[in-house]
Amino acid sequence: MATEKTQYDDFIVKGFIISALVWGVASMTFGVIIAFQLVYPQLNLELPWTSFGRLRPLHTNAAIFGFALSVIFATAYHTVQRLCRTRMWNDTLSKIHLALYNLTIVLAAITLPLGYSQSKEYAELEWPIDLLIVVWYVIFFANYLMTVIKRKEEQMYVAIWFYIASFVTVPLLFIVNNIVIPAGLLKSYSVYAGVFDANIQWWYGHNAVAFVLTTPFLGLMYYYLPKHIKQPIYSHRLSIIHFWSLIFIYIWAGPHHLLYSPIPEWLQTTGMVFSIMLWMPSWGGMLNGFLTLTQAKDKIKVDATLKMMLAAVTFYGMSTFEGPLLSIRAVSALGHNTDWIIGHVHSGTLGWVGFMSAAALYYLVPRLWNSNLYSEKLANAHFWLGTLGILLYIISMWVSGITEGSMWRAVGENGELVYKDWVEIVEFLKPFRLFRAIGGTLYLTGIVLMVYNFIKTIQNKDSGFVEQDLRIGVKS
């Protein structure tokens, strides 16, 4: 009987894990830099490519499409082979995907600071890079789908459902939003204009969050959480209901980004209603995660990976409550375009995506390199630094955002704005934004500790990995 190592292609999983670590440190470093630039403008320097306006899209692209997408691909390649009980359909296609994907991120890291941009949120890259993305995405998806088709396991576990939904929807969003007319090698114009352009953009933008930062990480949760605690998911039926309701509702919620804009009122209301409806499936998934975790509640005290999973599910619940709340017109009128939105976004990305990614990596690295984790203490330090960093970040942004929105809306007895000078508001918000930058620095420090922990673990490769039992201190 063939061993698991010879049966499965783990080279590709290792490749994307390394990509995740490199782009994770890079993206979060840029995030910390631009956070301090908002407090100390002199840090923008005099070079255009070091300014906030150039580094901010680099940060978001590296974080979402460099770090998060690397984790998605690593876990997708790892889980599909185990759940289908078969090797990837074509190892060469996997390697081509890895190479072209990383080439794309490098090109993004070059072009964005130089100012080559389509100026669309999460879709800044110019058309030649977009075409390169299409090439490697088709290669990846064909390989993934053929692996599922030739599977030896008849039943498809729900994790694969979430991954497939993501991999089908993302190209639809990407292609529709990025239809442009080239006007040079690194210049193009969108075929859309006006409110139609705005509506297409936020249909794409909102669902990029849905199908890049939510559904694949739910697939990740449904696989690695029960695997780590060696217990089944609390409710398979709930996971299926969670899947179909989330997939149906999420796609229609985009217009809530355009409240009080010129798009038709019925469309704004549709986006708001579907956003509020998202509470139900989102919290269904959160409860499934929590109830699964209760089967190993004693281990949470000593297991950093499980702590991260618990925190990730908690932040998922918080973010999916706050998102629908912010889609309500009266709340949006206060919060839209303020720091509150930044806090909301990072509650989800740092708490849900960041911690769930870290948990998956802590699960994978020791097993793939056949070595026990170098230091559980460092992993616990990573967790506490990350948690403290997130809390500093989001609480400061909540306070800053509500203060900012209130100052914008403040009117005197004559109906005139109380704070006419925008710079006055910016100066008032500096302390909150400094706390945000400090919180980001703490989170980045935790990531650096994780990378160091993994380097030491990999250096000790093939020393033998010993699986820990659920009972504290017992080895299986």
PDB file of C-alpha atoms in Angstrom, residues 293-408:
ATOM      1  CA  LEU A 293     -14.949  23.543  19.580  1.00  0.00           C
ATOM      2  CA  THR A 294     -16.855  22.631  22.751  1.00  0.00           C
ATOM      3  CA  GLN A 295     -15.813  19.017  22.132  1.00  0.00           C
ATOM      4  CA  ALA A 296     -12.223  20.031  22.942  1.00  0.00           C
ATOM      5  CA  LYS A 297     -12.722  22.897  25.368  1.00  0.00           C
ATOM      6  CA  ASP A 298     -10.104  21.595  27.830  1.00  0.00           C
ATOM      7  CA  LYS A 299      -7.406  21.660  25.159  1.00  0.00           C
ATOM      8  CA  ILE A 300      -8.012  25.371  24.413  1.00  0.00           C
ATOM      9  CA  LYS A 301      -6.054  26.229  27.582  1.00  0.00           C
ATOM     10  CA  VAL A 302      -2.790  24.815  26.252  1.00  0.00           C
ATOM     11  CA  ASP A 303      -3.129  24.619  22.468  1.00  0.00           C
ATOM     12  CA  ALA A 304      -2.261  27.843  20.603  1.00  0.00           C
ATOM     13  CA  THR A 305      -3.687  26.528  17.323  1.00  0.00           C
ATOM     14  CA  LEU A 306      -7.041  25.894  18.957  1.00  0.00           C
ATOM     15  CA  LYS A 307      -6.960  29.313  20.621  1.00  0.00           C
ATOM     16  CA  MET A 308      -6.538  30.870  17.178  1.00  0.00           C
ATOM     17  CA  MET A 309      -9.425  28.865  15.782  1.00  0.00           C
ATOM     18  CA  LEU A 310     -11.643  29.969  18.675  1.00  0.00           C
ATOM     19  CA  ALA A 311     -10.619  33.616  18.233  1.00  0.00           C
ATOM     20  CA  ALA A 312     -11.104  33.382  14.455  1.00  0.00           C
ATOM     21  CA  VAL A 313     -14.655  32.040  14.791  1.00  0.00           C
ATOM     22  CA  THR A 314     -15.378  34.746  17.392  1.00  0.00           C
ATOM     23  CA  PHE A 315     -14.169  37.524  15.092  1.00  0.00           C
ATOM     24  CA  TYR A 316     -16.138  35.967  12.225  1.00  0.00           C
ATOM     25  CA  GLY A 317     -19.271  36.260  14.333  1.00  0.00           C
ATOM     26  CA  MET A 318     -18.443  39.857  15.288  1.00  0.00           C
ATOM     27  CA  SER A 319     -17.678  40.920  11.718  1.00  0.00           C
ATOM     28  CA  THR A 320     -20.775  39.282  10.274  1.00  0.00           C
ATOM     29  CA  PHE A 321     -22.889  41.096  12.860  1.00  0.00           C
ATOM     30  CA  GLU A 322     -21.206  44.446  12.267  1.00  0.00           C
ATOM     31  CA  GLY A 323     -21.368  44.237   8.460  1.00  0.00           C
ATOM     32  CA  PRO A 324     -25.179  43.968   8.238  1.00  0.00           C
ATOM     33  CA  LEU A 325     -25.445  46.628  10.972  1.00  0.00           C
ATOM     34  CA  LEU A 326     -23.369  49.028   8.847  1.00  0.00           C
ATOM     35  CA  SER A 327     -25.588  48.319   5.824  1.00  0.00           C
ATOM     36  CA  ILE A 328     -28.592  49.927   7.540  1.00  0.00           C
ATOM     37  CA  ARG A 329     -29.082  53.424   6.118  1.00  0.00           C
ATOM     38  CA  ALA A 330     -29.140  55.270   9.447  1.00  0.00           C
ATOM     39  CA  VAL A 331     -25.954  53.551  10.651  1.00  0.00           C
ATOM     40  CA  SER A 332     -24.242  53.940   7.279  1.00  0.00           C
ATOM     41  CA  ALA A 333     -24.939  57.671   7.359  1.00  0.00           C
ATOM     42  CA  LEU A 334     -22.704  57.903  10.430  1.00  0.00           C
ATOM     43  CA  GLY A 335     -20.077  55.283   9.630  1.00  0.00           C
ATOM     44  CA  HIS A 336     -19.538  55.338   5.866  1.00  0.00           C
ATOM     45  CA  ASN A 337     -16.083  56.561   4.755  1.00  0.00           C
ATOM     46  CA  THR A 338     -14.926  56.879   8.385  1.00  0.00           C
ATOM     47  CA  ASP A 339     -12.344  54.913  10.368  1.00  0.00           C
ATOM     48  CA  TRP A 340     -15.173  52.721  11.656  1.00  0.00           C
ATOM     49  CA  ILE A 341     -15.195  50.940   8.288  1.00  0.00           C
ATOM     50  CA  ILE A 342     -11.432  50.398   8.535  1.00  0.00           C
ATOM     51  CA  GLY A 343     -11.940  48.842  11.973  1.00  0.00           C
ATOM     52  CA  HIS A 344     -14.715  46.609  10.649  1.00  0.00           C
ATOM     53  CA  VAL A 345     -12.623  45.405   7.717  1.00  0.00           C
ATOM     54  CA  HIS A 346      -9.636  44.597   9.916  1.00  0.00           C
ATOM     55  CA  SER A 347     -11.769  42.841  12.525  1.00  0.00           C
ATOM     56  CA  GLY A 348     -12.569  40.384   9.753  1.00  0.00           C
ATOM     57  CA  THR A 349      -9.205  40.272   8.002  1.00  0.00           C
ATOM     58  CA  LEU A 350      -6.923  40.179  11.049  1.00  0.00           C
ATOM     59  CA  GLY A 351      -9.264  38.273  13.349  1.00  0.00           C
ATOM     60  CA  TRP A 352     -11.088  35.848  11.064  1.00  0.00           C
ATOM     61  CA  VAL A 353      -8.805  35.474   8.031  1.00  0.00           C
ATOM     62  CA  GLY A 354      -5.505  36.094   9.838  1.00  0.00           C
ATOM     63  CA  PHE A 355      -6.054  33.788  12.790  1.00  0.00           C
ATOM     64  CA  MET A 356      -7.720  31.031  10.744  1.00  0.00           C
ATOM     65  CA  SER A 357      -4.814  31.210   8.278  1.00  0.00           C
ATOM     66  CA  ALA A 358      -2.290  30.992  11.112  1.00  0.00           C
ATOM     67  CA  ALA A 359      -4.154  28.033  12.637  1.00  0.00           C
ATOM     68  CA  ALA A 360      -4.073  26.175   9.314  1.00  0.00           C
ATOM     69  CA  LEU A 361      -0.366  26.911   8.915  1.00  0.00           C
ATOM     70  CA  TYR A 362       0.384  25.725  12.460  1.00  0.00           C
ATOM     71  CA  TYR A 363      -1.473  22.520  11.589  1.00  0.00           C
ATOM     72  CA  LEU A 364       0.285  22.004   8.240  1.00  0.00           C
ATOM     73  CA  VAL A 365       3.933  22.949   8.760  1.00  0.00           C
ATOM     74  CA  PRO A 366       4.847  20.293  11.380  1.00  0.00           C
ATOM     75  CA  ARG A 367       3.043  17.556   9.450  1.00  0.00           C
ATOM     76  CA  LEU A 368       4.367  18.406   5.994  1.00  0.00           C
ATOM     77  CA  TRP A 369       7.967  18.799   7.168  1.00  0.00           C
ATOM     78  CA  ASN A 370       7.619  15.824   9.573  1.00  0.00           C
ATOM     79  CA  SER A 371       8.846  17.727  12.615  1.00  0.00           C
ATOM     80  CA  ASN A 372       7.232  18.828  15.861  1.00  0.00           C
ATOM     81  CA  LEU A 373       6.573  22.554  16.189  1.00  0.00           C
ATOM     82  CA  TYR A 374       9.747  24.230  17.457  1.00  0.00           C
ATOM     83  CA  SER A 375       8.043  26.172  20.250  1.00  0.00           C
ATOM     84  CA  GLU A 376       4.484  26.083  21.553  1.00  0.00           C
ATOM     85  CA  LYS A 377       5.412  29.033  23.788  1.00  0.00           C
ATOM     86  CA  LEU A 378       6.215  31.166  20.744  1.00  0.00           C
ATOM     87  CA  ALA A 379       2.893  30.102  19.187  1.00  0.00           C
ATOM     88  CA  ASN A 380       1.074  31.206  22.343  1.00  0.00           C
ATOM     89  CA  ALA A 381       3.015  34.497  22.328  1.00  0.00           C
ATOM     90  CA  HIS A 382       1.902  34.948  18.704  1.00  0.00           C
ATOM     91  CA  PHE A 383      -1.710  34.406  19.714  1.00  0.00           C
ATOM     92  CA  TRP A 384      -1.655  36.923  22.577  1.00  0.00           C
ATOM     93  CA  LEU A 385       0.270  39.549  20.593  1.00  0.00           C
ATOM     94  CA  GLY A 386      -2.169  39.119  17.710  1.00  0.00           C
ATOM     95  CA  THR A 387      -5.223  39.316  19.957  1.00  0.00           C
ATOM     96  CA  LEU A 388      -3.981  42.423  21.760  1.00  0.00           C
ATOM     97  CA  GLY A 389      -3.036  43.984  18.413  1.00  0.00           C
ATOM     98  CA  ILE A 390      -6.483  43.348  16.927  1.00  0.00           C
ATOM     99  CA  LEU A 391      -8.287  44.725  19.963  1.00  0.00           C
ATOM    100  CA  LEU A 392      -6.148  47.890  20.004  1.00  0.00           C
ATOM    101  CA  TYR A 393      -6.759  48.255  16.277  1.00  0.00           C
ATOM    102  CA  ILE A 394     -10.507  47.808  16.104  1.00  0.00           C
ATOM    103  CA  ILE A 395     -11.411  49.592  19.353  1.00  0.00           C
ATOM    104  CA  SER A 396      -9.367  52.653  18.354  1.00  0.00           C
ATOM    105  CA  MET A 397     -10.994  52.623  14.915  1.00  0.00           C
ATOM    106  CA  TRP A 398     -14.497  52.257  16.363  1.00  0.00           C
ATOM    107  CA  VAL A 399     -13.946  55.269  18.605  1.00  0.00           C
ATOM    108  CA  SER A 400     -12.184  57.214  15.859  1.00  0.00           C
ATOM    109  CA  GLY A 401     -14.833  56.396  13.254  1.00  0.00           C
ATOM    110  CA  ILE A 402     -17.847  57.325  15.354  1.00  0.00           C
ATOM    111  CA  THR A 403     -16.056  60.494  16.465  1.00  0.00           C
ATOM    112  CA  GLU A 404     -15.147  61.309  12.874  1.00  0.00           C
ATOM    113  CA  GLY A 405     -18.677  60.751  11.575  1.00  0.00           C
ATOM    114  CA  SER A 406     -20.140  62.834  14.401  1.00  0.00           C
ATOM    115  CA  MET A 407     -17.731  65.713  13.731  1.00  0.00           C
ATOM    116  CA  TRP A 408     -18.554  65.661  10.013  1.00  0.00           C
TER     117      TRP A 408
END
